Amino acid sequence: MNTTLGLVIFLIVYAAINFYIGYNGWKWVKSTIGFTWFKTYCVVLAFLSSAYILAMFLTSRTLELIGGYWLIIFGYLCILLPFINLVYFISKKNSVWKKWSGFVTLAFLVFVMVYGSFNAWNPTVRNYTIELNNPTKEVKGEEIKLLIAADLHLGEVIGERHLERFVQLVQEEQPDLVLLAGDIIENSFTPYMANNLTETMKQLEAPLGVYVSPGNHDYYGGDLFLLRDEFKDIGFNFLMDEAITVNDELTIIGRKDETDENRQSISTLMGEADESLPVIVIDHQPKEISEAHAAGVDLIVSGHTHRGQVFPANLITSMIYENDWGYLQRDQLHSFTTSGFGFWGPAIRIGSRSEVMSVTFQY
């Protein structure tokens, strides 16, 4: 009952805000460019505002893309329109302000769509070099190249072409070891199988292996174990509260996501690790950096935050997480949180960019 009531309230509020946006848009296009097709305007607005909701029930990449773009427009207009309206009324309904504020807003939204799409679909490589900084462990003078990625969100929108970009980047970087920190799929495993993405994924290779731990979206659709089994079949190490020693050189601990009520603590998992070796932890959500530090972990890799994905959400993630993006060192612990290779919802990134991290670890 509470869920139903909450959904009804959400839809009413969402519809009211869309009406507010639509009303402002209609007044502007009618007075500025002489657009008079009111029914057409209403139909287009209704389609745009309902597209993402419809995509939840209808399997359609096009609907999901259009709906995602509208959510970005919706979000920015929720911020901009109250200010524009306030100035309009303070200036006694100045027609010049009305005209040019509309053109500037339109130009801004076009910029967001173009620049944001570029950031979402054109990943970059972030390069780092770190050294083992644990006084309890011997420095051997070795180094290993790690490639860190997360949040592929493979599904209806992100499919084979973007996955091919990922595989190509890995092949170009030639890492010794690949770490995938969760959210491999976008809730459901069905699009992954329907598009035969295993044929592309199995091209992902590294001399010391590929190591994967799940994220929250890998749990949501109930297909986690299908994903795990598929990855194990192609030779990936899918770790869920498990520790594995790699080539007698380092230990990797892969954690279950925080979504899983049965996940073990870092300190418990460290009991399974060879602590004489450098210890790397894969943990999708970067919420337990302090716990990793206290447990003596040397390197922890995460994703989840998307660095907010769209400004100003990155300001929020930076307040929530100690390391919401990039690199952080606390004594012996090196923390990396990637903004992700894919995206969630809108195919837009503002203030963030799709990426992988290439880390040279000297130990």
Short mmCIF file of C-alpha atoms in Angstrom, two decimals, residues 12-359:
data_model
loop_
_atom_site.label_atom_id
_atom_site.label_comp_id
_atom_site.label_asym_id
_atom_site.label_seq_id
_atom_site.Cartn_x
_atom_site.Cartn_y
_atom_site.Cartn_z
CA ILE A 12 1.57 13.30 -9.81
CA VAL A 13 4.62 15.39 -8.93
CA TYR A 14 6.44 14.29 -12.10
CA ALA A 15 3.39 15.17 -14.23
CA ALA A 16 3.04 18.56 -12.53
CA ILE A 17 6.67 19.47 -13.16
CA ASN A 18 6.37 18.35 -16.78
CA PHE A 19 3.30 20.57 -17.09
CA TYR A 20 5.32 23.48 -15.68
CA ILE A 21 8.13 22.84 -18.16
CA GLY A 22 5.69 22.36 -21.02
CA TYR A 23 3.78 25.54 -20.19
CA ASN A 24 6.97 27.60 -20.19
CA GLY A 25 8.10 25.99 -23.44
CA TRP A 26 4.78 26.63 -25.15
CA LYS A 27 4.71 30.29 -24.13
CA TRP A 28 8.21 30.73 -25.51
CA VAL A 29 7.85 28.92 -28.86
CA LYS A 30 4.50 30.58 -29.52
CA SER A 31 5.66 34.14 -28.82
CA THR A 32 9.23 33.87 -30.12
CA ILE A 33 9.08 31.68 -33.23
CA GLY A 34 5.36 31.76 -33.91
CA PHE A 35 4.75 28.04 -33.39
CA THR A 36 0.96 27.51 -33.14
CA TRP A 37 0.47 23.73 -33.38
CA PHE A 38 -0.62 23.25 -29.79
CA LYS A 39 -1.90 19.66 -30.15
CA THR A 40 1.32 18.57 -31.83
CA TYR A 41 3.33 20.24 -29.07
CA CYS A 42 1.32 18.43 -26.38
CA VAL A 43 1.70 15.04 -28.07
CA VAL A 44 5.49 15.47 -28.41
CA LEU A 45 5.79 16.61 -24.79
CA ALA A 46 3.68 13.70 -23.56
CA PHE A 47 5.80 11.22 -25.54
CA LEU A 48 9.11 12.65 -24.32
CA SER A 49 8.05 12.79 -20.68
CA SER A 50 6.64 9.24 -20.66
CA ALA A 51 9.32 7.54 -22.81
CA TYR A 52 11.55 6.39 -19.95
CA ILE A 53 8.59 5.06 -17.99
CA LEU A 54 7.34 3.21 -21.08
CA ALA A 55 10.81 1.73 -21.57
CA MET A 56 10.43 0.01 -18.19
CA PHE A 57 7.59 -2.05 -19.63
CA LEU A 58 8.48 -2.20 -23.32
CA THR A 59 11.83 -3.57 -24.49
CA SER A 60 13.02 -0.71 -26.64
CA ARG A 61 16.49 0.79 -26.89
CA THR A 62 15.07 3.82 -28.71
CA LEU A 63 12.52 4.55 -25.98
CA GLU A 64 15.17 4.17 -23.30
CA LEU A 65 17.55 6.53 -25.11
CA ILE A 66 14.89 9.18 -25.78
CA GLY A 67 13.56 8.89 -22.24
CA GLY A 68 17.06 9.24 -20.83
CA TYR A 69 17.72 12.38 -22.83
CA TRP A 70 14.44 13.84 -21.62
CA LEU A 71 15.38 13.15 -18.00
CA ILE A 72 18.51 15.25 -18.48
CA ILE A 73 16.49 18.09 -20.04
CA PHE A 74 13.91 17.71 -17.26
CA GLY A 75 16.57 17.89 -14.56
CA TYR A 76 18.36 20.96 -15.88
CA LEU A 77 15.09 22.80 -16.58
CA CYS A 78 13.99 22.15 -13.00
CA ILE A 79 17.05 24.14 -11.96
CA LEU A 80 17.00 26.84 -14.66
CA LEU A 81 13.31 27.66 -15.15
CA PRO A 82 12.52 28.95 -11.64
CA PHE A 83 15.42 31.40 -11.95
CA ILE A 84 14.37 32.46 -15.46
CA ASN A 85 10.77 32.94 -14.32
CA LEU A 86 11.84 34.91 -11.26
CA VAL A 87 13.91 37.35 -13.31
CA TYR A 88 11.09 37.61 -15.86
CA PHE A 89 8.58 38.70 -13.23
CA ILE A 90 11.05 40.95 -11.36
CA SER A 91 11.80 42.70 -14.67
CA LYS A 92 8.06 43.23 -15.16
CA LYS A 93 7.78 40.59 -17.88
CA ASN A 94 10.57 41.98 -20.01
CA SER A 95 10.11 40.58 -23.52
CA VAL A 96 13.82 40.79 -24.36
CA TRP A 97 14.67 38.65 -21.32
CA LYS A 98 11.94 36.16 -22.26
CA LYS A 99 13.23 35.86 -25.81
CA TRP A 100 16.96 35.58 -25.15
CA SER A 101 16.76 33.51 -21.98
CA GLY A 102 14.89 30.98 -24.09
CA PHE A 103 17.53 30.95 -26.81
CA VAL A 104 20.37 30.68 -24.27
CA THR A 105 18.59 27.82 -22.48
CA LEU A 106 18.02 26.02 -25.78
CA ALA A 107 21.70 26.45 -26.73
CA PHE A 108 22.74 25.16 -23.31
CA LEU A 109 20.58 22.05 -23.67
CA VAL A 110 21.98 21.35 -27.14
CA PHE A 111 25.49 21.67 -25.71
CA VAL A 112 24.60 19.25 -22.90
CA MET A 113 23.26 16.69 -25.36
CA VAL A 114 26.27 16.86 -27.70
CA TYR A 115 29.06 17.18 -25.14
CA GLY A 116 27.40 14.79 -22.71
CA SER A 117 26.95 12.15 -25.41
CA PHE A 118 30.62 12.46 -26.36
CA ASN A 119 31.69 11.92 -22.75
CA ALA A 120 29.42 8.90 -22.40
CA TRP A 121 30.37 7.07 -25.58
CA ASN A 122 34.06 7.98 -25.91
CA PRO A 123 35.98 6.50 -22.98
CA THR A 124 39.40 7.62 -21.87
CA VAL A 125 42.30 5.93 -20.05
CA ARG A 126 43.52 7.33 -16.71
CA ASN A 127 47.12 6.39 -15.91
CA TYR A 128 48.60 6.01 -12.42
CA THR A 129 51.78 4.66 -10.86
CA ILE A 130 51.82 3.61 -7.21
CA GLU A 131 54.23 1.86 -4.87
CA LEU A 132 53.64 -0.69 -2.13
CA ASN A 133 53.70 1.32 1.10
CA ASN A 134 53.19 -1.36 3.73
CA PRO A 135 56.06 -1.55 6.26
CA THR A 136 55.08 -5.14 7.17
CA LYS A 137 55.76 -6.39 3.64
CA GLU A 138 58.95 -6.89 1.69
CA VAL A 139 59.45 -4.76 -1.42
CA LYS A 140 60.66 -7.10 -4.17
CA GLY A 141 61.37 -4.55 -6.87
CA GLU A 142 58.65 -5.98 -9.12
CA GLU A 143 55.82 -4.22 -10.91
CA ILE A 144 52.50 -5.25 -12.38
CA LYS A 145 50.14 -3.37 -14.67
CA LEU A 146 46.49 -3.44 -13.61
CA LEU A 147 43.50 -2.35 -15.66
CA ILE A 148 40.51 -1.31 -13.54
CA ALA A 149 37.00 -0.95 -14.89
CA ALA A 150 33.47 -1.00 -13.54
CA ASP A 151 29.88 -0.14 -14.35
CA LEU A 152 29.64 -1.45 -17.90
CA HIS A 153 25.84 -1.65 -17.47
CA LEU A 154 25.42 -3.94 -20.46
CA GLY A 155 21.77 -4.04 -21.49
CA GLU A 156 19.38 -2.59 -24.04
CA VAL A 157 21.27 0.70 -24.49
CA ILE A 158 24.88 -0.34 -23.90
CA GLY A 159 25.61 -3.31 -26.11
CA GLU A 160 28.14 -4.85 -28.42
CA ARG A 161 29.70 -1.69 -29.87
CA HIS A 162 30.55 -0.19 -26.49
CA LEU A 163 31.77 -3.54 -25.21
CA GLU A 164 34.03 -3.79 -28.28
CA ARG A 165 35.48 -0.38 -27.34
CA PHE A 166 36.25 -1.77 -23.91
CA VAL A 167 37.95 -4.89 -25.24
CA GLN A 168 39.96 -2.80 -27.70
CA LEU A 169 41.17 -0.47 -24.92
CA VAL A 170 42.25 -3.46 -22.84
CA GLN A 171 44.11 -4.95 -25.79
CA GLU A 172 45.85 -1.63 -26.44
CA GLU A 173 46.85 -1.19 -22.78
CA GLN A 174 48.14 -4.79 -22.51
CA PRO A 175 47.71 -5.09 -18.73
CA ASP A 176 49.01 -8.03 -16.74
CA LEU A 177 45.71 -8.30 -14.91
CA VAL A 178 42.15 -6.97 -15.34
CA LEU A 179 39.89 -6.05 -12.41
CA LEU A 180 36.15 -5.54 -13.02
CA ALA A 181 34.47 -3.93 -10.03
CA GLY A 182 30.80 -4.73 -10.58
CA ASP A 183 27.65 -3.59 -12.38
CA ILE A 184 28.51 -5.63 -15.43
CA ILE A 185 24.88 -5.83 -16.52
CA GLU A 186 21.96 -3.43 -16.29
CA ASN A 187 19.72 -5.55 -14.02
CA SER A 188 18.77 -8.26 -16.53
CA PHE A 189 21.01 -10.88 -18.13
CA THR A 190 18.55 -11.36 -21.03
CA PRO A 191 19.94 -8.61 -23.35
CA TYR A 192 23.47 -9.89 -22.71
CA MET A 193 22.53 -13.36 -23.91
CA ALA A 194 20.20 -12.18 -26.68
CA ASN A 195 23.02 -10.12 -28.20
CA ASN A 196 25.56 -12.92 -27.68
CA LEU A 197 27.92 -10.57 -25.85
CA THR A 198 29.95 -13.50 -24.56
CA GLU A 199 31.59 -13.73 -28.00
CA THR A 200 32.98 -10.23 -27.47
CA MET A 201 33.61 -10.55 -23.73
CA LYS A 202 35.71 -13.68 -24.08
CA GLN A 203 38.24 -11.68 -26.14
CA LEU A 204 39.10 -9.95 -22.87
CA GLU A 205 42.39 -11.51 -21.83
CA ALA A 206 45.34 -10.77 -19.57
CA PRO A 207 48.39 -12.91 -18.72
CA LEU A 208 47.44 -13.15 -15.03
CA GLY A 209 43.70 -13.29 -15.60
CA VAL A 210 40.47 -11.35 -15.34
CA TYR A 211 38.94 -10.91 -11.88
CA VAL A 212 35.33 -9.84 -11.35
CA SER A 213 33.14 -9.01 -8.37
CA PRO A 214 29.44 -8.09 -8.60
CA GLY A 215 27.72 -4.74 -8.14
CA ASN A 216 24.23 -3.86 -7.03
CA HIS A 217 22.77 -3.90 -10.56
CA ASP A 218 24.09 -7.44 -11.06
CA TYR A 219 21.80 -8.47 -8.19
CA TYR A 220 18.65 -6.50 -9.05
CA GLY A 221 17.26 -8.67 -11.83
CA GLY A 222 17.92 -11.94 -10.02
CA ASP A 223 20.39 -13.06 -12.70
CA LEU A 224 23.60 -12.80 -10.69
CA PHE A 225 24.40 -16.50 -10.76
CA LEU A 226 23.70 -16.72 -14.49
CA LEU A 227 26.27 -13.97 -14.99
CA ARG A 228 28.72 -15.65 -12.65
CA ASP A 229 28.44 -19.02 -14.38
CA GLU A 230 28.78 -17.46 -17.84
CA PHE A 231 31.92 -15.61 -16.80
CA LYS A 232 33.43 -18.68 -15.18
CA ASP A 233 32.78 -20.63 -18.39
CA ILE A 234 35.00 -18.20 -20.33
CA GLY A 235 37.76 -18.36 -17.75
CA PHE A 236 37.09 -15.26 -15.65
CA ASN A 237 37.59 -15.41 -11.89
CA PHE A 238 34.22 -14.35 -10.44
CA LEU A 239 34.88 -13.67 -6.76
CA MET A 240 32.13 -13.31 -4.17
CA ASP A 241 33.66 -13.04 -0.70
CA GLU A 242 36.57 -15.11 -1.90
CA ALA A 243 40.35 -14.71 -1.84
CA ILE A 244 42.73 -16.01 -4.48
CA THR A 245 46.52 -15.93 -4.69
CA VAL A 246 47.86 -14.95 -8.10
CA ASN A 247 51.15 -16.46 -9.23
CA ASP A 248 52.46 -16.42 -5.64
CA GLU A 249 52.87 -12.65 -6.11
CA LEU A 250 49.71 -11.06 -4.73
CA THR A 251 46.31 -11.83 -3.21
CA ILE A 252 43.00 -10.66 -4.69
CA ILE A 253 39.85 -10.54 -2.58
CA GLY A 254 36.56 -10.10 -4.41
CA ARG A 255 33.61 -9.01 -2.29
CA LYS A 256 29.89 -9.51 -2.60
CA ASP A 257 28.09 -6.20 -3.06
CA GLU A 258 26.67 -4.37 -0.07
CA THR A 259 23.27 -5.34 -1.51
CA ASP A 260 23.96 -8.89 -0.32
CA GLU A 261 22.93 -9.24 3.33
CA ASN A 262 25.23 -12.24 3.71
CA ARG A 263 28.46 -10.59 2.67
CA GLN A 264 31.41 -10.98 5.00
CA SER A 265 33.47 -8.19 6.51
CA ILE A 266 36.84 -7.19 5.07
CA SER A 267 38.57 -8.27 8.27
CA THR A 268 37.02 -11.74 7.98
CA LEU A 269 38.07 -12.06 4.35
CA MET A 270 41.59 -10.94 5.20
CA GLY A 271 41.79 -14.06 7.35
CA GLU A 272 41.64 -16.11 4.13
CA ALA A 273 44.37 -14.06 2.42
CA ASP A 274 48.11 -14.51 2.36
CA GLU A 275 48.90 -11.24 4.14
CA SER A 276 52.60 -11.56 3.42
CA LEU A 277 51.76 -10.61 -0.17
CA PRO A 278 50.23 -7.36 -1.47
CA VAL A 279 46.44 -7.57 -1.01
CA ILE A 280 44.02 -6.14 -3.57
CA VAL A 281 40.29 -5.90 -2.75
CA ILE A 282 37.55 -5.51 -5.37
CA ASP A 283 34.54 -3.86 -3.72
CA HIS A 284 31.91 -2.30 -5.97
CA GLN A 285 30.75 0.46 -3.62
CA PRO A 286 33.53 2.60 -2.11
CA LYS A 287 31.91 2.71 1.32
CA GLU A 288 34.42 0.78 3.40
CA ILE A 289 37.73 2.48 2.73
CA SER A 290 38.29 2.99 6.46
CA GLU A 291 37.63 -0.70 7.13
CA ALA A 292 40.05 -1.68 4.35
CA HIS A 293 42.67 0.66 5.78
CA ALA A 294 42.27 -0.79 9.28
CA ALA A 295 42.43 -4.36 7.97
CA GLY A 296 45.78 -3.76 6.27
CA VAL A 297 44.59 -3.87 2.66
CA ASP A 298 47.12 -2.47 0.18
CA LEU A 299 44.84 -1.61 -2.75
CA ILE A 300 41.06 -1.35 -3.03
CA VAL A 301 39.23 -0.78 -6.33
CA SER A 302 35.62 0.34 -6.69
CA GLY A 303 33.08 1.91 -9.02
CA HIS A 304 29.37 2.59 -8.43
CA THR A 305 29.45 6.38 -8.06
CA HIS A 306 29.81 7.26 -11.78
CA ARG A 307 31.32 10.43 -10.31
CA GLY A 308 27.74 11.63 -10.17
CA GLN A 309 27.53 11.11 -13.97
CA VAL A 310 25.82 14.47 -14.53
CA PHE A 311 26.75 17.77 -12.86
CA PRO A 312 25.85 18.81 -10.17
CA ALA A 313 25.38 15.22 -8.90
CA ASN A 314 29.19 14.91 -8.59
CA LEU A 315 29.02 17.48 -5.77
CA ILE A 316 26.69 15.12 -3.93
CA THR A 317 28.80 11.99 -4.45
CA SER A 318 31.89 13.86 -3.25
CA MET A 319 30.07 14.56 0.03
CA ILE A 320 28.81 10.97 0.43
CA TYR A 321 31.99 9.02 -0.32
CA GLU A 322 35.52 9.51 0.99
CA ASN A 323 36.79 8.69 -2.49
CA ASP A 324 33.96 9.15 -4.96
CA TRP A 325 36.34 9.24 -7.92
CA GLY A 326 40.00 8.93 -8.70
CA TYR A 327 42.90 8.07 -6.43
CA LEU A 328 43.28 8.37 -2.67
CA GLN A 329 46.07 7.16 -0.42
CA ARG A 330 45.74 6.56 3.33
CA ASP A 331 48.98 5.23 4.78
CA GLN A 332 49.48 1.80 3.21
CA LEU A 333 46.09 1.80 1.44
CA HIS A 334 45.72 2.90 -2.18
CA SER A 335 42.07 3.51 -3.13
CA PHE A 336 40.85 3.77 -6.73
CA THR A 337 37.26 4.59 -7.62
CA THR A 338 36.49 4.67 -11.33
CA SER A 339 33.65 6.70 -12.83
CA GLY A 340 32.80 3.63 -14.89
CA PHE A 341 32.98 2.54 -18.48
CA GLY A 342 29.24 2.68 -19.08
CA PHE A 343 26.49 4.78 -17.55
CA TRP A 344 23.17 4.38 -15.81
CA GLY A 345 20.00 5.78 -17.34
CA PRO A 346 20.71 8.72 -19.68
CA ALA A 347 23.50 8.23 -22.22
CA ILE A 348 24.96 11.52 -21.00
CA ARG A 349 27.93 12.50 -18.86
CA ILE A 350 28.56 16.07 -17.72
CA GLY A 351 31.37 16.58 -15.23
CA SER A 352 32.47 12.97 -15.72
CA ARG A 353 33.59 10.74 -18.55
CA SER A 354 33.51 7.03 -19.31
CA GLU A 355 36.90 5.57 -18.48
CA VAL A 356 39.21 2.77 -17.52
CA MET A 357 42.12 3.11 -15.11
CA SER A 358 45.58 1.79 -15.92
CA VAL A 359 47.63 1.37 -12.75
#
